[in-house]
Amino acid sequence: MKKIERGAQFVAQNLQLFCCPVCQADFTKVVEHSVFCAHKHQFDLSKKGTLYLIKHGVTSDYDDDEMWQARRILLQAGLFDPIIHAIIAQMDQPTNANILDIGCGEGSVLHRLEELRQNKTESYVGFDISKRAINLATQQETTGFFCVADLAALPFRDKSFDYLIDIFSPSAYHEFKRVQTDQGKLLKIIPNANYLGELRRALYDKNDEKHAYSNQKVLDLFYQHYPEAKTQRISYEFELTPKLFENLLKMTPLQWGASKARLQEVAQKGLTKISVDVTLLMGEK
């Protein structure tokens, strides 16, 4: 089956998940490779089987093929595996669960979740604001569906997802709560002070504001919306080969504010391991 046909099939079988980004009406039908809402707004599937569900043009610092390819290499090498296992440990095995990957990037996390969960009754949807990332995500061998969408105006119906996965993405909690089922969970990963600490300290001097990091504001905001939230710290070291380190530099936004001279120096010296230090936030309504 072609990707466009697979995408059309997924939407047709899961119309109850989607709503129109233009008028917020429900999606009602799929005709060949086009999707229609109740007010007859039309959205055409791409050849890769994706939908563009943003009603305005967007620009993103993350719309970079090289960065997304580097992320895929690191994730397929296992960089986030302990994080993904911790997320899965907080998920039940309900029948017909709907799972949303917020800011899914090039799709590796969604693919790994599906691979580890091994539950064919579940529906997986990943979205990102980067069209390049979504195009790469369609290369994954997954039954999931990918679309271009804006987290501040989610093209999904109220109470449509049992699990919302958010790894390092920004948050629009009013929208997250809207699409979260009454018994659903938001599982959000935020970096701690020592996340990629070796690289941060190598790239920035002590007097630079990027030399240190605090997630307190992000944590406080989460508790404002989910006062009964639970947290779990996940901390480990990940071994790097020279090639993996090269891709780590391409993948992380930490490089964006560093001088070219410092980047070249760090690239030459390299790192043999990196610290992954994050907090899993678990929010229920």
mmCIF file of C-alpha atoms in Angstrom:
data_model
loop_
_atom_site.group_PDB
_atom_site.id
_atom_site.type_symbol
_atom_site.label_atom_id
_atom_site.label_comp_id
_atom_site.label_asym_id
_atom_site.label_seq_id
_atom_site.Cartn_x
_atom_site.Cartn_y
_atom_site.Cartn_z
ATOM 1 C CA MET A 1 0.000 0.000 0.000
ATOM 2 C CA LYS A 2 1.308 3.454 -0.898
ATOM 3 C CA LYS A 3 1.936 5.941 1.903
ATOM 4 C CA ILE A 4 -0.816 8.263 0.707
ATOM 5 C CA GLU A 5 -3.293 5.376 0.735
ATOM 6 C CA ARG A 6 -2.144 4.306 4.195
ATOM 7 C CA GLY A 7 -2.579 7.869 5.459
ATOM 8 C CA ALA A 8 -6.061 8.110 3.992
ATOM 9 C CA GLN A 9 -6.981 4.803 5.576
ATOM 10 C CA PHE A 10 -5.741 5.911 9.001
ATOM 11 C CA VAL A 11 -7.728 9.154 8.937
ATOM 12 C CA ALA A 12 -10.850 7.377 7.684
ATOM 13 C CA GLN A 13 -10.604 4.873 10.530
ATOM 14 C CA ASN A 14 -9.854 7.568 13.119
ATOM 15 C CA LEU A 15 -12.034 10.516 12.120
ATOM 16 C CA GLN A 16 -13.084 10.842 15.771
ATOM 17 C CA LEU A 17 -9.592 12.143 16.617
ATOM 18 C CA PHE A 18 -9.507 15.127 14.272
ATOM 19 C CA CYS A 19 -11.078 18.537 13.939
ATOM 20 C CA CYS A 20 -10.684 21.276 11.353
ATOM 21 C CA PRO A 21 -7.878 23.784 12.035
ATOM 22 C CA VAL A 22 -9.885 26.460 10.214
ATOM 23 C CA CYS A 23 -13.305 26.233 11.874
ATOM 24 C CA GLN A 24 -12.834 23.537 14.559
ATOM 25 C CA ALA A 25 -15.654 21.455 13.084
ATOM 26 C CA ASP A 26 -15.296 17.678 13.131
ATOM 27 C CA PHE A 27 -13.688 15.861 10.238
ATOM 28 C CA THR A 28 -16.502 13.906 8.640
ATOM 29 C CA LYS A 29 -15.208 12.010 5.615
ATOM 30 C CA VAL A 30 -12.268 11.005 3.452
ATOM 31 C CA VAL A 31 -12.804 11.006 -0.306
ATOM 32 C CA GLU A 32 -9.897 9.381 -2.149
ATOM 33 C CA HIS A 33 -6.924 11.397 -0.837
ATOM 34 C CA SER A 34 -8.787 14.397 0.583
ATOM 35 C CA VAL A 35 -10.260 14.970 4.040
ATOM 36 C CA PHE A 36 -13.349 17.133 4.642
ATOM 37 C CA CYS A 37 -14.770 18.756 7.746
ATOM 38 C CA ALA A 38 -18.452 19.322 8.506
ATOM 39 C CA HIS A 39 -18.197 22.802 6.938
ATOM 40 C CA LYS A 40 -16.578 21.370 3.794
ATOM 41 C CA HIS A 41 -13.058 22.664 4.341
ATOM 42 C CA GLN A 42 -10.768 20.360 2.381
ATOM 43 C CA PHE A 43 -7.305 19.042 3.283
ATOM 44 C CA ASP A 44 -5.298 17.009 0.792
ATOM 45 C CA LEU A 45 -2.944 14.259 1.877
ATOM 46 C CA SER A 46 0.624 14.593 0.666
ATOM 47 C CA LYS A 47 2.280 11.827 -1.333
ATOM 48 C CA LYS A 48 3.943 10.787 1.926
ATOM 49 C CA GLY A 49 0.548 10.309 3.547
ATOM 50 C CA THR A 50 0.640 13.356 5.828
ATOM 51 C CA LEU A 51 -1.715 16.278 6.398
ATOM 52 C CA TYR A 52 -0.795 19.948 6.686
ATOM 53 C CA LEU A 53 -3.128 21.161 9.446
ATOM 54 C CA ILE A 54 -1.903 24.696 10.094
ATOM 55 C CA LYS A 55 -4.031 27.555 8.808
ATOM 56 C CA HIS A 56 -1.113 29.990 8.523
ATOM 57 C CA GLY A 57 2.454 29.932 7.320
ATOM 58 C CA VAL A 58 5.136 29.146 9.877
ATOM 59 C CA THR A 59 8.865 29.475 10.240
ATOM 60 C CA SER A 60 10.924 27.371 12.610
ATOM 61 C CA ASP A 61 14.537 27.312 13.774
ATOM 62 C CA TYR A 62 14.185 23.527 13.762
ATOM 63 C CA ASP A 63 13.357 23.156 10.057
ATOM 64 C CA ASP A 64 16.737 21.666 9.225
ATOM 65 C CA ASP A 65 17.213 18.254 7.607
ATOM 66 C CA GLU A 66 20.741 17.809 8.940
ATOM 67 C CA MET A 67 19.616 18.410 12.516
ATOM 68 C CA TRP A 68 16.708 15.951 12.211
ATOM 69 C CA GLN A 69 18.890 13.302 10.598
ATOM 70 C CA ALA A 70 21.397 13.705 13.432
ATOM 71 C CA ARG A 71 18.598 13.328 15.989
ATOM 72 C CA ARG A 72 17.457 10.120 14.313
ATOM 73 C CA ILE A 73 20.972 8.672 14.424
ATOM 74 C CA LEU A 74 21.299 9.436 18.163
ATOM 75 C CA LEU A 75 17.839 8.114 19.046
ATOM 76 C CA GLN A 76 18.269 4.949 17.020
ATOM 77 C CA ALA A 77 21.553 4.437 18.870
ATOM 78 C CA GLY A 78 19.563 4.498 22.124
ATOM 79 C CA LEU A 79 20.081 8.018 23.487
ATOM 80 C CA PHE A 80 16.487 8.284 24.757
ATOM 81 C CA ASP A 81 15.759 4.596 25.399
ATOM 82 C CA PRO A 82 15.730 4.870 29.236
ATOM 83 C CA ILE A 83 13.406 7.892 28.905
ATOM 84 C CA ILE A 84 11.037 5.987 26.630
ATOM 85 C CA HIS A 85 11.018 2.993 28.981
ATOM 86 C CA ALA A 86 10.170 5.297 31.903
ATOM 87 C CA ILE A 87 7.287 6.787 29.917
ATOM 88 C CA ILE A 88 5.951 3.339 29.023
ATOM 89 C CA ALA A 89 6.086 2.338 32.704
ATOM 90 C CA GLN A 90 3.499 5.067 33.384
ATOM 91 C CA MET A 91 1.144 3.793 30.677
ATOM 92 C CA ASP A 92 -1.510 1.139 31.137
ATOM 93 C CA GLN A 93 -2.467 -1.301 28.432
ATOM 94 C CA PRO A 94 -6.028 -0.209 27.660
ATOM 95 C CA THR A 95 -7.801 -1.375 24.548
ATOM 96 C CA ASN A 96 -7.965 1.178 21.742
ATOM 97 C CA ALA A 97 -5.792 3.776 23.470
ATOM 98 C CA ASN A 98 -5.001 6.894 21.439
ATOM 99 C CA ILE A 99 -1.452 8.213 21.846
ATOM 100 C CA LEU A 100 -0.253 11.657 20.731
ATOM 101 C CA ASP A 101 3.419 12.579 20.339
ATOM 102 C CA ILE A 102 3.685 16.362 20.738
ATOM 103 C CA GLY A 103 6.539 17.805 18.693
ATOM 104 C CA CYS A 104 7.383 14.354 17.356
ATOM 105 C CA GLY A 105 10.293 15.537 15.222
ATOM 106 C CA GLU A 106 11.492 12.862 12.799
ATOM 107 C CA GLY A 107 9.337 10.184 14.394
ATOM 108 C CA SER A 108 11.863 7.987 16.218
ATOM 109 C CA VAL A 109 10.166 8.250 19.630
ATOM 110 C CA LEU A 110 6.724 7.374 18.282
ATOM 111 C CA HIS A 111 8.174 4.447 16.369
ATOM 112 C CA ARG A 112 10.009 3.173 19.460
ATOM 113 C CA LEU A 113 6.881 3.513 21.611
ATOM 114 C CA GLU A 114 4.861 1.465 19.165
ATOM 115 C CA GLU A 115 7.644 -1.095 18.863
ATOM 116 C CA LEU A 116 7.911 -1.574 22.638
ATOM 117 C CA ARG A 117 4.198 -1.402 23.443
ATOM 118 C CA GLN A 118 3.296 -4.103 20.884
ATOM 119 C CA ASN A 119 -0.392 -3.294 21.113
ATOM 120 C CA LYS A 120 -2.052 -3.351 17.699
ATOM 121 C CA THR A 121 -5.302 -1.888 19.047
ATOM 122 C CA GLU A 122 -3.673 1.484 19.782
ATOM 123 C CA SER A 123 -3.629 4.499 17.459
ATOM 124 C CA TYR A 124 -0.506 6.659 17.260
ATOM 125 C CA VAL A 125 -0.426 10.240 16.000
ATOM 126 C CA GLY A 126 2.661 12.424 15.845
ATOM 127 C CA PHE A 127 2.790 16.076 14.879
ATOM 128 C CA ASP A 128 5.397 18.759 14.528
ATOM 129 C CA ILE A 129 5.504 22.316 13.254
ATOM 130 C CA SER A 130 8.458 21.367 11.031
ATOM 131 C CA LYS A 131 7.382 20.025 7.660
ATOM 132 C CA ARG A 132 10.887 18.681 7.069
ATOM 133 C CA ALA A 133 10.732 16.660 10.278
ATOM 134 C CA ILE A 134 7.334 15.225 9.368
ATOM 135 C CA ASN A 135 8.577 14.236 5.913
ATOM 136 C CA LEU A 136 11.426 12.331 7.563
ATOM 137 C CA ALA A 137 9.038 10.764 10.077
ATOM 138 C CA THR A 138 7.167 9.027 7.254
ATOM 139 C CA GLN A 139 10.294 6.935 6.632
ATOM 140 C CA GLN A 140 9.630 5.107 9.908
ATOM 141 C CA GLU A 141 8.072 1.640 9.736
ATOM 142 C CA THR A 142 5.039 2.490 11.828
ATOM 143 C CA THR A 143 1.271 2.235 11.700
ATOM 144 C CA GLY A 144 1.141 5.745 13.169
ATOM 145 C CA PHE A 145 0.045 8.894 11.393
ATOM 146 C CA PHE A 146 2.046 12.118 11.054
ATOM 147 C CA CYS A 147 0.839 15.654 10.422
ATOM 148 C CA VAL A 148 2.109 19.221 10.465
ATOM 149 C CA ALA A 149 0.310 21.074 13.257
ATOM 150 C CA ASP A 150 0.672 23.880 15.783
ATOM 151 C CA LEU A 151 0.538 22.885 19.453
ATOM 152 C CA ALA A 152 -1.170 26.193 20.270
ATOM 153 C CA ALA A 153 -4.123 25.254 18.020
ATOM 154 C CA LEU A 154 -4.327 21.485 17.953
ATOM 155 C CA PRO A 155 -6.393 19.999 15.085
ATOM 156 C CA PHE A 156 -7.832 17.317 17.347
ATOM 157 C CA ARG A 157 -11.191 16.854 19.001
ATOM 158 C CA ASP A 158 -11.858 17.396 22.695
ATOM 159 C CA LYS A 159 -10.959 14.453 24.931
ATOM 160 C CA SER A 160 -9.508 12.442 22.071
ATOM 161 C CA PHE A 161 -6.168 11.177 23.459
ATOM 162 C CA ASP A 162 -5.443 8.870 26.378
ATOM 163 C CA TYR A 163 -1.725 9.697 26.464
ATOM 164 C CA LEU A 164 0.084 12.862 25.443
ATOM 165 C CA ILE A 165 3.852 12.488 25.137
ATOM 166 C CA ASP A 166 5.934 15.683 25.229
ATOM 167 C CA ILE A 167 9.719 15.344 25.097
ATOM 168 C CA PHE A 168 11.447 18.741 25.271
ATOM 169 C CA SER A 169 8.653 20.485 23.369
ATOM 170 C CA PRO A 170 7.011 23.762 24.429
ATOM 171 C CA SER A 171 3.614 23.521 26.085
ATOM 172 C CA ALA A 172 0.140 24.914 25.505
ATOM 173 C CA TYR A 173 -1.578 23.432 28.520
ATOM 174 C CA HIS A 174 -5.040 24.750 27.691
ATOM 175 C CA GLU A 175 -4.861 22.788 24.434
ATOM 176 C CA PHE A 176 -3.271 19.735 26.031
ATOM 177 C CA LYS A 177 -6.047 19.546 28.612
ATOM 178 C CA ARG A 178 -8.684 20.023 25.940
ATOM 179 C CA VAL A 179 -7.594 16.969 23.923
ATOM 180 C CA GLN A 180 -6.721 14.870 26.987
ATOM 181 C CA THR A 181 -9.384 12.332 28.023
ATOM 182 C CA ASP A 182 -10.791 12.559 31.549
ATOM 183 C CA GLN A 183 -8.592 9.654 32.641
ATOM 184 C CA GLY A 184 -5.754 10.559 30.300
ATOM 185 C CA LYS A 185 -2.147 11.387 31.172
ATOM 186 C CA LEU A 186 0.258 14.048 29.998
ATOM 187 C CA LEU A 187 3.784 12.632 30.184
ATOM 188 C CA LYS A 188 6.249 15.488 29.725
ATOM 189 C CA ILE A 189 10.047 15.328 29.764
ATOM 190 C CA ILE A 190 12.017 18.429 30.776
ATOM 191 C CA PRO A 191 15.815 18.755 31.040
ATOM 192 C CA ASN A 192 17.528 19.091 34.409
ATOM 193 C CA ALA A 193 20.571 21.246 35.124
ATOM 194 C CA ASN A 194 23.034 18.549 34.051
ATOM 195 C CA TYR A 195 21.336 17.504 30.823
ATOM 196 C CA LEU A 196 24.186 17.352 28.266
ATOM 197 C CA GLY A 197 26.153 19.114 30.996
ATOM 198 C CA GLU A 198 29.565 18.179 29.638
ATOM 199 C CA LEU A 199 28.746 19.780 26.304
ATOM 200 C CA ARG A 200 27.145 22.855 27.852
ATOM 201 C CA ARG A 201 30.199 23.533 30.002
ATOM 202 C CA ALA A 202 32.553 22.905 27.079
ATOM 203 C CA LEU A 203 30.736 25.356 24.816
ATOM 204 C CA TYR A 204 30.181 28.212 27.283
ATOM 205 C CA ASP A 205 32.328 29.998 29.869
ATOM 206 C CA LYS A 206 31.185 30.295 33.485
ATOM 207 C CA ASN A 207 30.136 33.922 33.022
ATOM 208 C CA ASP A 208 27.852 33.011 30.097
ATOM 209 C CA GLU A 209 24.150 32.599 30.913
ATOM 210 C CA LYS A 210 24.103 29.351 28.925
ATOM 211 C CA HIS A 211 26.809 27.778 31.104
ATOM 212 C CA ALA A 212 24.125 26.772 33.611
ATOM 213 C CA TYR A 213 20.454 25.881 33.280
ATOM 214 C CA SER A 214 17.442 25.800 35.581
ATOM 215 C CA ASN A 215 14.076 24.208 34.788
ATOM 216 C CA GLN A 216 12.301 25.777 37.770
ATOM 217 C CA LYS A 217 10.045 28.062 35.727
ATOM 218 C CA VAL A 218 8.947 25.176 33.518
ATOM 219 C CA LEU A 219 8.311 23.024 36.585
ATOM 220 C CA ASP A 220 6.323 25.759 38.334
ATOM 221 C CA LEU A 221 4.132 26.288 35.272
ATOM 222 C CA PHE A 222 3.399 22.575 35.015
ATOM 223 C CA TYR A 223 2.266 22.483 38.657
ATOM 224 C CA GLN A 224 -0.003 25.464 38.043
ATOM 225 C CA HIS A 225 -1.927 23.396 35.522
ATOM 226 C CA TYR A 226 -1.492 20.001 37.174
ATOM 227 C CA PRO A 227 -1.268 20.635 40.944
ATOM 228 C CA GLU A 228 -1.315 16.911 41.739
ATOM 229 C CA ALA A 229 1.435 16.082 39.265
ATOM 230 C CA LYS A 230 4.013 13.428 40.026
ATOM 231 C CA THR A 231 7.669 13.584 39.032
ATOM 232 C CA GLN A 232 10.435 11.094 38.358
ATOM 233 C CA ARG A 233 14.079 11.891 37.789
ATOM 234 C CA ILE A 234 15.817 9.934 35.038
ATOM 235 C CA SER A 235 19.603 10.199 34.995
ATOM 236 C CA TYR A 236 22.228 8.161 33.167
ATOM 237 C CA GLU A 237 25.358 8.394 31.031
ATOM 238 C CA PHE A 238 25.393 7.620 27.334
ATOM 239 C CA GLU A 239 28.595 6.505 25.623
ATOM 240 C CA LEU A 240 29.605 8.355 22.482
ATOM 241 C CA THR A 241 31.647 7.263 19.511
ATOM 242 C CA PRO A 242 33.313 10.047 17.490
ATOM 243 C CA LYS A 243 30.497 9.760 14.928
ATOM 244 C CA LEU A 244 27.766 9.935 17.568
ATOM 245 C CA PHE A 245 29.410 12.987 19.123
ATOM 246 C CA GLU A 246 29.532 14.662 15.717
ATOM 247 C CA ASN A 247 25.800 14.087 15.364
ATOM 248 C CA LEU A 248 25.129 15.241 18.923
ATOM 249 C CA LEU A 249 26.649 18.604 18.031
ATOM 250 C CA LYS A 250 24.398 18.837 14.979
ATOM 251 C CA MET A 251 21.323 17.793 16.951
ATOM 252 C CA THR A 252 21.371 20.059 19.972
ATOM 253 C CA PRO A 253 20.315 23.736 20.058
ATOM 254 C CA LEU A 254 23.163 24.245 22.545
ATOM 255 C CA GLN A 255 25.412 24.927 19.558
ATOM 256 C CA TRP A 256 23.352 27.901 18.370
ATOM 257 C CA GLY A 257 24.821 30.492 20.724
ATOM 258 C CA ALA A 258 28.399 29.211 20.780
ATOM 259 C CA SER A 259 31.218 30.892 18.879
ATOM 260 C CA LYS A 260 32.597 29.184 15.788
ATOM 261 C CA ALA A 261 36.016 28.990 17.416
ATOM 262 C CA ARG A 262 34.624 27.250 20.500
ATOM 263 C CA LEU A 263 32.552 24.873 18.368
ATOM 264 C CA GLN A 264 35.617 23.890 16.341
ATOM 265 C CA GLU A 265 37.644 23.373 19.510
ATOM 266 C CA VAL A 266 34.971 21.181 21.102
ATOM 267 C CA ALA A 267 34.466 19.234 17.867
ATOM 268 C CA GLN A 268 38.184 18.446 17.705
ATOM 269 C CA LYS A 269 38.442 17.346 21.338
ATOM 270 C CA GLY A 270 35.195 15.389 21.317
ATOM 271 C CA LEU A 271 33.468 13.635 24.209
ATOM 272 C CA THR A 272 33.356 9.931 25.006
ATOM 273 C CA LYS A 273 30.177 10.139 27.080
ATOM 274 C CA ILE A 274 27.358 12.537 27.833
ATOM 275 C CA SER A 275 25.003 12.946 30.786
ATOM 276 C CA VAL A 276 21.290 12.582 30.230
ATOM 277 C CA ASP A 277 19.517 14.121 33.212
ATOM 278 C CA VAL A 278 15.793 14.807 32.882
ATOM 279 C CA THR A 279 12.552 14.874 34.851
ATOM 280 C CA LEU A 280 9.409 13.037 33.817
ATOM 281 C CA LEU A 281 6.317 15.047 34.748
ATOM 282 C CA MET A 282 3.044 13.149 34.959
ATOM 283 C CA GLY A 283 -0.136 15.195 34.836
ATOM 284 C CA GLU A 284 -3.723 13.995 35.108
ATOM 285 C CA LYS A 285 -6.910 16.070 35.079
#
